[in-house]
PDB file of C-alpha atoms in Angstrom:
ATOM      1  CA  UNK A1230     -13.672   3.360 -18.047  1.00  0.00           C
ATOM      2  CA  UNK A1231     -11.723   0.429 -15.803  1.00  0.00           C
ATOM      3  CA  UNK A1232     -12.352  -0.646 -12.770  1.00  0.00           C
ATOM      4  CA  UNK A1233      -9.301  -0.669 -10.455  1.00  0.00           C
ATOM      5  CA  UNK A1234      -8.934  -2.490  -6.834  1.00  0.00           C
ATOM      6  CA  UNK A1235      -7.647  -0.810  -3.985  1.00  0.00           C
ATOM      7  CA  UNK A1236      -6.556  -3.296  -0.926  1.00  0.00           C
ATOM      8  CA  UNK A1237      -6.912  -1.599   2.375  1.00  0.00           C
ATOM      9  CA  UNK A1238      -6.099  -2.208   5.360  1.00  0.00           C
ATOM     10  CA  UNK A1239      -8.321  -2.644   8.134  1.00  0.00           C
ATOM     11  CA  UNK A1240      -5.788  -2.100  11.043  1.00  0.00           C
ATOM     12  CA  UNK A1241      -6.443   0.630  13.118  1.00  0.00           C
ATOM     13  CA  UNK A1242      -3.075  -0.246  15.262  1.00  0.00           C
ATOM     14  CA  UNK A1243       0.545  -1.198  15.043  1.00  0.00           C
ATOM     15  CA  UNK A1244       1.835  -3.665  17.612  1.00  0.00           C
ATOM     16  CA  UNK A1245       5.372  -2.916  18.566  1.00  0.00           C
ATOM     17  CA  UNK A1246       7.677  -4.060  20.555  1.00  0.00           C
ATOM     18  CA  UNK A1247       7.106  -3.606  23.917  1.00  0.00           C
ATOM     19  CA  UNK A1248       3.419  -4.866  23.553  1.00  0.00           C
ATOM     20  CA  UNK A1249       2.142  -1.720  22.875  1.00  0.00           C
ATOM     21  CA  UNK A1250      -0.621  -0.851  20.027  1.00  0.00           C
ATOM     22  CA  UNK A1251       0.497   2.532  18.332  1.00  0.00           C
ATOM     23  CA  UNK A1252      -2.466   4.043  16.844  1.00  0.00           C
ATOM     24  CA  UNK A1253      -1.917   3.827  13.054  1.00  0.00           C
ATOM     25  CA  UNK A1254      -4.388   2.942  10.063  1.00  0.00           C
ATOM     26  CA  UNK A1255      -3.983   3.818   5.870  1.00  0.00           C
ATOM     27  CA  UNK A1256      -1.757   6.781   5.337  1.00  0.00           C
ATOM     28  CA  UNK A1257      -4.508   9.287   3.886  1.00  0.00           C
ATOM     29  CA  UNK A1258      -2.258  11.081   1.012  1.00  0.00           C
ATOM     30  CA  UNK A1259      -1.642   7.648  -0.402  1.00  0.00           C
ATOM     31  CA  UNK A1260      -5.192   6.750  -0.885  1.00  0.00           C
ATOM     32  CA  UNK A1261      -6.391  10.264  -1.583  1.00  0.00           C
ATOM     33  CA  UNK A1262      -3.835  11.350  -4.114  1.00  0.00           C
ATOM     34  CA  UNK A1263      -3.817   8.060  -6.253  1.00  0.00           C
ATOM     35  CA  UNK A1264      -8.011   7.383  -5.687  1.00  0.00           C
ATOM     36  CA  UNK A1265      -8.590  11.032  -7.659  1.00  0.00           C
ATOM     37  CA  UNK A1266      -5.469  10.814  -9.974  1.00  0.00           C
ATOM     38  CA  UNK A1267      -7.283   7.131 -11.384  1.00  0.00           C
ATOM     39  CA  UNK A1268     -11.008   8.639 -10.847  1.00  0.00           C
ATOM     40  CA  UNK A1269     -10.464  12.080 -12.598  1.00  0.00           C
ATOM     41  CA  UNK A1270      -9.377  10.280 -15.218  1.00  0.00           C
ATOM     42  CA  UNK A1271     -12.318   8.461 -15.905  1.00  0.00           C
ATOM     43  CA  UNK A1272     -12.095   4.716 -13.663  1.00  0.00           C
ATOM     44  CA  UNK A1273     -14.016   3.337 -10.854  1.00  0.00           C
ATOM     45  CA  UNK A1274     -11.844   2.617  -7.889  1.00  0.00           C
ATOM     46  CA  UNK A1275     -13.316   0.048  -5.705  1.00  0.00           C
ATOM     47  CA  UNK A1276     -12.298  -1.101  -1.808  1.00  0.00           C
ATOM     48  CA  UNK A1277     -11.702  -4.030  -0.330  1.00  0.00           C
ATOM     49  CA  UNK A1278     -10.354  -4.348   3.586  1.00  0.00           C
ATOM     50  CA  UNK A1279      -9.371  -7.802   5.265  1.00  0.00           C
ATOM     51  CA  UNK A1280     -13.101  -9.112   6.357  1.00  0.00           C
ATOM     52  CA  UNK A1281     -14.908  -5.866   4.811  1.00  0.00           C
ATOM     53  CA  UNK A1282     -13.691  -3.447   8.176  1.00  0.00           C
ATOM     54  CA  UNK A1283     -13.858   0.010   7.380  1.00  0.00           C
ATOM     55  CA  UNK A1284     -10.813   1.375   6.713  1.00  0.00           C
ATOM     56  CA  UNK A1285      -9.371   4.304   9.379  1.00  0.00           C
ATOM     57  CA  UNK A1286      -6.771   6.794   8.363  1.00  0.00           C
ATOM     58  CA  UNK A1287      -3.953   7.306  10.232  1.00  0.00           C
ATOM     59  CA  UNK A1288      -4.396  10.690  12.154  1.00  0.00           C
ATOM     60  CA  UNK A1289      -0.704  11.845  11.914  1.00  0.00           C
ATOM     61  CA  UNK A1290      -1.845  11.973   8.099  1.00  0.00           C
ATOM     62  CA  UNK A1291      -5.059  14.076   8.330  1.00  0.00           C
ATOM     63  CA  UNK A1292      -3.028  16.625   9.239  1.00  0.00           C
ATOM     64  CA  UNK A1293      -2.405  20.006   6.941  1.00  0.00           C
ATOM     65  CA  UNK A1294       0.976  19.759   6.972  1.00  0.00           C
ATOM     66  CA  UNK A1295       1.146  16.227   6.273  1.00  0.00           C
ATOM     67  CA  UNK A1296      -0.999  17.331   2.867  1.00  0.00           C
ATOM     68  CA  UNK A1297       0.150  20.651   1.620  1.00  0.00           C
ATOM     69  CA  UNK A1298      -2.541  22.537   3.847  1.00  0.00           C
ATOM     70  CA  UNK A1299      -5.449  20.869   3.481  1.00  0.00           C
ATOM     71  CA  UNK A1300      -7.734  19.286   5.041  1.00  0.00           C
ATOM     72  CA  UNK A1301      -8.434  16.511   3.473  1.00  0.00           C
ATOM     73  CA  UNK A1302     -11.067  15.355   6.155  1.00  0.00           C
ATOM     74  CA  UNK A1303     -14.121  16.448   4.523  1.00  0.00           C
ATOM     75  CA  UNK A1304     -12.211  14.613   1.132  1.00  0.00           C
ATOM     76  CA  UNK A1305     -12.163  11.557   2.426  1.00  0.00           C
ATOM     77  CA  UNK A1306     -15.883  11.525   3.964  1.00  0.00           C
ATOM     78  CA  UNK A1307     -16.946  12.349   0.416  1.00  0.00           C
ATOM     79  CA  UNK A1308     -15.670   8.413  -1.220  1.00  0.00           C
ATOM     80  CA  UNK A1309     -18.635   6.372  -0.863  1.00  0.00           C
ATOM     81  CA  UNK A1310     -16.593   3.329  -0.994  1.00  0.00           C
ATOM     82  CA  UNK A1311     -14.922   3.638   2.246  1.00  0.00           C
ATOM     83  CA  UNK A1312     -17.509   3.137   4.188  1.00  0.00           C
ATOM     84  CA  UNK A1313     -18.684   0.127   3.260  1.00  0.00           C
ATOM     85  CA  UNK A1314     -15.852  -1.571   1.637  1.00  0.00           C
ATOM     86  CA  UNK A1315     -15.837  -5.730  -0.053  1.00  0.00           C
ATOM     87  CA  UNK A1316     -14.763  -8.158   2.108  1.00  0.00           C
ATOM     88  CA  UNK A1317     -11.368  -9.478   0.884  1.00  0.00           C
ATOM     89  CA  UNK A1318     -12.085 -12.910   0.447  1.00  0.00           C
ATOM     90  CA  UNK A1319     -15.295 -12.080  -1.858  1.00  0.00           C
ATOM     91  CA  UNK A1320     -12.696 -10.143  -4.521  1.00  0.00           C
ATOM     92  CA  UNK A1321     -12.779 -11.931  -8.313  1.00  0.00           C
ATOM     93  CA  UNK A1322      -9.785 -10.430  -9.701  1.00  0.00           C
ATOM     94  CA  UNK A1323     -11.179 -10.832 -13.289  1.00  0.00           C
ATOM     95  CA  UNK A1324     -13.518  -8.198 -12.460  1.00  0.00           C
ATOM     96  CA  UNK A1325     -10.678  -5.295 -12.462  1.00  0.00           C
ATOM     97  CA  UNK A1326      -8.062  -4.077 -14.749  1.00  0.00           C
ATOM     98  CA  UNK A1327      -5.703  -3.123 -11.898  1.00  0.00           C
ATOM     99  CA  UNK A1328      -4.896  -3.380  -8.168  1.00  0.00           C
ATOM    100  CA  UNK A1329      -3.209  -0.729  -5.606  1.00  0.00           C
ATOM    101  CA  UNK A1330      -2.224  -1.212  -1.663  1.00  0.00           C
ATOM    102  CA  UNK A1331      -1.807   1.957  -0.427  1.00  0.00           C
ATOM    103  CA  UNK A1332       0.188   2.406   2.665  1.00  0.00           C
ATOM    104  CA  UNK A1333       0.245   3.352   6.347  1.00  0.00           C
ATOM    105  CA  UNK A1334       1.269   1.252   9.259  1.00  0.00           C
ATOM    106  CA  UNK A1335      -1.568  -0.473   9.447  1.00  0.00           C
ATOM    107  CA  UNK A1336      -0.631  -2.988   6.941  1.00  0.00           C
ATOM    108  CA  UNK A1337       2.480  -3.751   8.869  1.00  0.00           C
ATOM    109  CA  UNK A1338      -0.327  -5.294  11.561  1.00  0.00           C
ATOM    110  CA  UNK A1339      -2.915  -6.990   9.247  1.00  0.00           C
ATOM    111  CA  UNK A1340      -2.078  -7.596   5.174  1.00  0.00           C
ATOM    112  CA  UNK A1341       1.623  -8.386   5.820  1.00  0.00           C
ATOM    113  CA  UNK A1342       0.020 -11.999   7.431  1.00  0.00           C
ATOM    114  CA  UNK A1343      -2.815 -12.496   5.573  1.00  0.00           C
ATOM    115  CA  UNK A1344      -3.483 -15.165   3.565  1.00  0.00           C
ATOM    116  CA  UNK A1345      -6.468 -13.913   1.288  1.00  0.00           C
ATOM    117  CA  UNK A1346      -4.666 -10.897   0.123  1.00  0.00           C
ATOM    118  CA  UNK A1347      -1.210 -12.902  -0.630  1.00  0.00           C
ATOM    119  CA  UNK A1348      -2.733 -15.353  -2.692  1.00  0.00           C
ATOM    120  CA  UNK A1349      -4.506 -11.992  -4.386  1.00  0.00           C
ATOM    121  CA  UNK A1350      -1.247 -10.620  -4.768  1.00  0.00           C
ATOM    122  CA  UNK A1351       0.471 -13.616  -6.455  1.00  0.00           C
ATOM    123  CA  UNK A1352      -2.672 -14.095  -8.783  1.00  0.00           C
ATOM    124  CA  UNK A1353      -2.483 -10.432 -10.001  1.00  0.00           C
ATOM    125  CA  UNK A1354       1.662 -10.424 -10.346  1.00  0.00           C
ATOM    126  CA  UNK A1355       0.913 -13.470 -12.853  1.00  0.00           C
ATOM    127  CA  UNK A1356      -1.649 -11.761 -14.302  1.00  0.00           C
ATOM    128  CA  UNK A1357       0.327  -9.174 -16.114  1.00  0.00           C
ATOM    129  CA  UNK A1358      -2.472  -6.690 -14.925  1.00  0.00           C
ATOM    130  CA  UNK A1359      -0.420  -3.608 -12.948  1.00  0.00           C
ATOM    131  CA  UNK A1360      -0.060  -3.901  -9.624  1.00  0.00           C
ATOM    132  CA  UNK A1361       0.835  -0.465  -7.831  1.00  0.00           C
ATOM    133  CA  UNK A1362       2.076  -0.846  -4.325  1.00  0.00           C
ATOM    134  CA  UNK A1363       3.228   1.760  -1.618  1.00  0.00           C
ATOM    135  CA  UNK A1364       5.072   2.710   1.167  1.00  0.00           C
ATOM    136  CA  UNK A1365       4.102   0.275   3.724  1.00  0.00           C
ATOM    137  CA  UNK A1366       1.952  -1.204   1.449  1.00  0.00           C
ATOM    138  CA  UNK A1367       4.893  -3.663   0.649  1.00  0.00           C
ATOM    139  CA  UNK A1368       4.395  -5.092   3.832  1.00  0.00           C
ATOM    140  CA  UNK A1369       1.583  -7.653   1.897  1.00  0.00           C
ATOM    141  CA  UNK A1370       3.901  -8.470  -0.231  1.00  0.00           C
ATOM    142  CA  UNK A1371       5.543 -10.852   2.526  1.00  0.00           C
ATOM    143  CA  UNK A1372       2.633 -13.160   2.618  1.00  0.00           C
ATOM    144  CA  UNK A1373       2.503 -13.386  -1.089  1.00  0.00           C
ATOM    145  CA  UNK A1374       4.077 -16.962  -1.393  1.00  0.00           C
ATOM    146  CA  UNK A1375       4.153 -19.980  -3.540  1.00  0.00           C
ATOM    147  CA  UNK A1376       3.351 -23.408  -3.299  1.00  0.00           C
ATOM    148  CA  UNK A1377       7.135 -24.419  -2.582  1.00  0.00           C
ATOM    149  CA  UNK A1378       6.903 -21.997  -0.263  1.00  0.00           C
ATOM    150  CA  UNK A1379       9.054 -19.109  -1.623  1.00  0.00           C
ATOM    151  CA  UNK A1380       7.858 -15.143  -1.968  1.00  0.00           C
ATOM    152  CA  UNK A1381       6.162 -14.591  -5.613  1.00  0.00           C
ATOM    153  CA  UNK A1382       8.106 -11.315  -4.935  1.00  0.00           C
ATOM    154  CA  UNK A1383      11.874 -12.969  -4.780  1.00  0.00           C
ATOM    155  CA  UNK A1384      14.152 -11.651  -7.300  1.00  0.00           C
ATOM    156  CA  UNK A1385      11.847  -8.832  -8.513  1.00  0.00           C
ATOM    157  CA  UNK A1386      12.519  -4.770  -8.179  1.00  0.00           C
ATOM    158  CA  UNK A1387      10.669  -3.036  -5.675  1.00  0.00           C
ATOM    159  CA  UNK A1388      11.016   0.032  -3.472  1.00  0.00           C
ATOM    160  CA  UNK A1389       9.221   0.373  -0.147  1.00  0.00           C
ATOM    161  CA  UNK A1390       9.281   2.375   3.053  1.00  0.00           C
ATOM    162  CA  UNK A1391      13.218   2.074   4.327  1.00  0.00           C
ATOM    163  CA  UNK A1392      14.864   2.017   6.784  1.00  0.00           C
ATOM    164  CA  UNK A1393      16.481   4.980   7.749  1.00  0.00           C
ATOM    165  CA  UNK A1394      12.641   6.084   7.147  1.00  0.00           C
ATOM    166  CA  UNK A1395      11.822   4.488   9.529  1.00  0.00           C
ATOM    167  CA  UNK A1396      14.157   5.556  11.936  1.00  0.00           C
ATOM    168  CA  UNK A1397      14.157   9.429  11.197  1.00  0.00           C
ATOM    169  CA  UNK A1398      10.252   8.396  11.961  1.00  0.00           C
ATOM    170  CA  UNK A1399      10.706   7.717  15.166  1.00  0.00           C
ATOM    171  CA  UNK A1400       9.672   4.218  15.566  1.00  0.00           C
ATOM    172  CA  UNK A1401      12.034   1.745  13.779  1.00  0.00           C
ATOM    173  CA  UNK A1402      13.254   1.445  17.498  1.00  0.00           C
ATOM    174  CA  UNK A1403      10.448   0.178  18.913  1.00  0.00           C
ATOM    175  CA  UNK A1404       9.400  -2.194  15.704  1.00  0.00           C
ATOM    176  CA  UNK A1405       9.011  -5.413  16.302  1.00  0.00           C
ATOM    177  CA  UNK A1406      10.579  -6.169  12.509  1.00  0.00           C
ATOM    178  CA  UNK A1407      11.649  -3.480   9.432  1.00  0.00           C
ATOM    179  CA  UNK A1408      10.013  -3.784   6.196  1.00  0.00           C
ATOM    180  CA  UNK A1409      12.981  -3.167   4.013  1.00  0.00           C
ATOM    181  CA  UNK A1410      14.795  -5.882   5.701  1.00  0.00           C
ATOM    182  CA  UNK A1411      11.941  -8.426   5.828  1.00  0.00           C
ATOM    183  CA  UNK A1412      11.342  -7.796   1.816  1.00  0.00           C
ATOM    184  CA  UNK A1413      15.325  -8.743   1.756  1.00  0.00           C
ATOM    185  CA  UNK A1414      15.177 -11.128   3.724  1.00  0.00           C
ATOM    186  CA  UNK A1415      12.208 -13.412   1.184  1.00  0.00           C
ATOM    187  CA  UNK A1416      14.487 -12.018  -1.473  1.00  0.00           C
ATOM    188  CA  UNK A1417      12.939  -9.296  -3.308  1.00  0.00           C
ATOM    189  CA  UNK A1418      15.557  -6.290  -5.012  1.00  0.00           C
ATOM    190  CA  UNK A1419      14.543  -3.511  -2.948  1.00  0.00           C
ATOM    191  CA  UNK A1420      15.857  -0.321  -4.234  1.00  0.00           C
ATOM    192  CA  UNK A1421      15.773   2.580  -1.552  1.00  0.00           C
ATOM    193  CA  UNK A1422      16.377   6.316  -2.212  1.00  0.00           C
ATOM    194  CA  UNK A1423      16.962   9.280  -0.213  1.00  0.00           C
ATOM    195  CA  UNK A1424      14.369   9.689   2.712  1.00  0.00           C
ATOM    196  CA  UNK A1425      11.787  11.218   1.919  1.00  0.00           C
ATOM    197  CA  UNK A1426      12.455  12.166  -1.955  1.00  0.00           C
ATOM    198  CA  UNK A1427      10.171  10.237  -4.423  1.00  0.00           C
ATOM    199  CA  UNK A1428      11.062   6.791  -5.791  1.00  0.00           C
ATOM    200  CA  UNK A1429       9.320   4.591  -8.168  1.00  0.00           C
ATOM    201  CA  UNK A1430      10.296   1.291  -9.219  1.00  0.00           C
ATOM    202  CA  UNK A1431       9.298  -0.429 -12.082  1.00  0.00           C
ATOM    203  CA  UNK A1432       9.808  -4.110 -13.221  1.00  0.00           C
ATOM    204  CA  UNK A1433       7.202  -4.940 -15.470  1.00  0.00           C
ATOM    205  CA  UNK A1434       3.939  -4.733 -14.380  1.00  0.00           C
ATOM    206  CA  UNK A1435       5.018  -4.750 -11.053  1.00  0.00           C
ATOM    207  CA  UNK A1436       4.976  -0.260  -9.657  1.00  0.00           C
ATOM    208  CA  UNK A1437       6.414   0.369  -6.156  1.00  0.00           C
ATOM    209  CA  UNK A1438       6.613   3.669  -4.316  1.00  0.00           C
ATOM    210  CA  UNK A1439       9.084   4.590  -1.341  1.00  0.00           C
ATOM    211  CA  UNK A1440       6.896   6.791   0.608  1.00  0.00           C
ATOM    212  CA  UNK A1441       3.578   9.213   0.292  1.00  0.00           C
ATOM    213  CA  UNK A1442       5.644  11.712  -2.035  1.00  0.00           C
ATOM    214  CA  UNK A1443       6.084   9.005  -4.472  1.00  0.00           C
ATOM    215  CA  UNK A1444       2.449   7.871  -4.377  1.00  0.00           C
ATOM    216  CA  UNK A1445       1.695  10.517  -7.363  1.00  0.00           C
ATOM    217  CA  UNK A1446       4.053   9.680  -9.766  1.00  0.00           C
ATOM    218  CA  UNK A1447       3.400   5.771  -8.876  1.00  0.00           C
ATOM    219  CA  UNK A1448      -0.356   6.382  -9.756  1.00  0.00           C
ATOM    220  CA  UNK A1449       0.614   7.873 -12.799  1.00  0.00           C
ATOM    221  CA  UNK A1450       2.577   5.214 -14.156  1.00  0.00           C
ATOM    222  CA  UNK A1451       0.317   3.011 -13.229  1.00  0.00           C
ATOM    223  CA  UNK A1452      -2.494   5.341 -15.584  1.00  0.00           C
ATOM    224  CA  UNK A1453      -0.158   4.821 -18.459  1.00  0.00           C
ATOM    225  CA  UNK A1454      -0.613   1.113 -18.344  1.00  0.00           C
ATOM    226  CA  UNK A1455      -4.721   1.217 -18.566  1.00  0.00           C
ATOM    227  CA  UNK A1456      -4.523   3.508 -21.444  1.00  0.00           C
TER     228      UNK A1456
END
């Protein structure tokens, strides 16, 4: 059995371009589907958030229509680790075989500018351990700078929630910045597919998924690397 670190947003809102706060958090499906895949395969999942904040699911992600008709509220409540996550600053990467970042708009607010998360991502990338990041989770990559100020993910093939998906979701025009644009700006080789279709991009042990539909396939690819 291996231990897998889940780094989850602690944000409960996303600041929009008019200064208003859009309620959010993590996206339930993007956390729950990989969590179940990993734990059912016999692995242990440990949660960490900035400051040890108890993460909150985006209310929109709890709707049955977003989860194949299931009510996932009870399933999330059964995950004891979500109620008492580690402080991200206390994480020792050596304790884990893999790292996973679920999405939701929350990472756009906190992980995108979290230096502790950024250092962990650089360390994970350089360690050769599997690193999985899905949907808006790649916002965290924006904080992963090397000592010379360049992005650790410059030149790496990745995917993320696309501008088109943000537009169709109704928030592109309200956003201060768009994830696809910012990732391209730091030099990442962003490869997006048609909106709302599964898309997993693999670059060595760096595995990224575009949207909620990609979280299951992404988890399956990461599991292959754990043996």
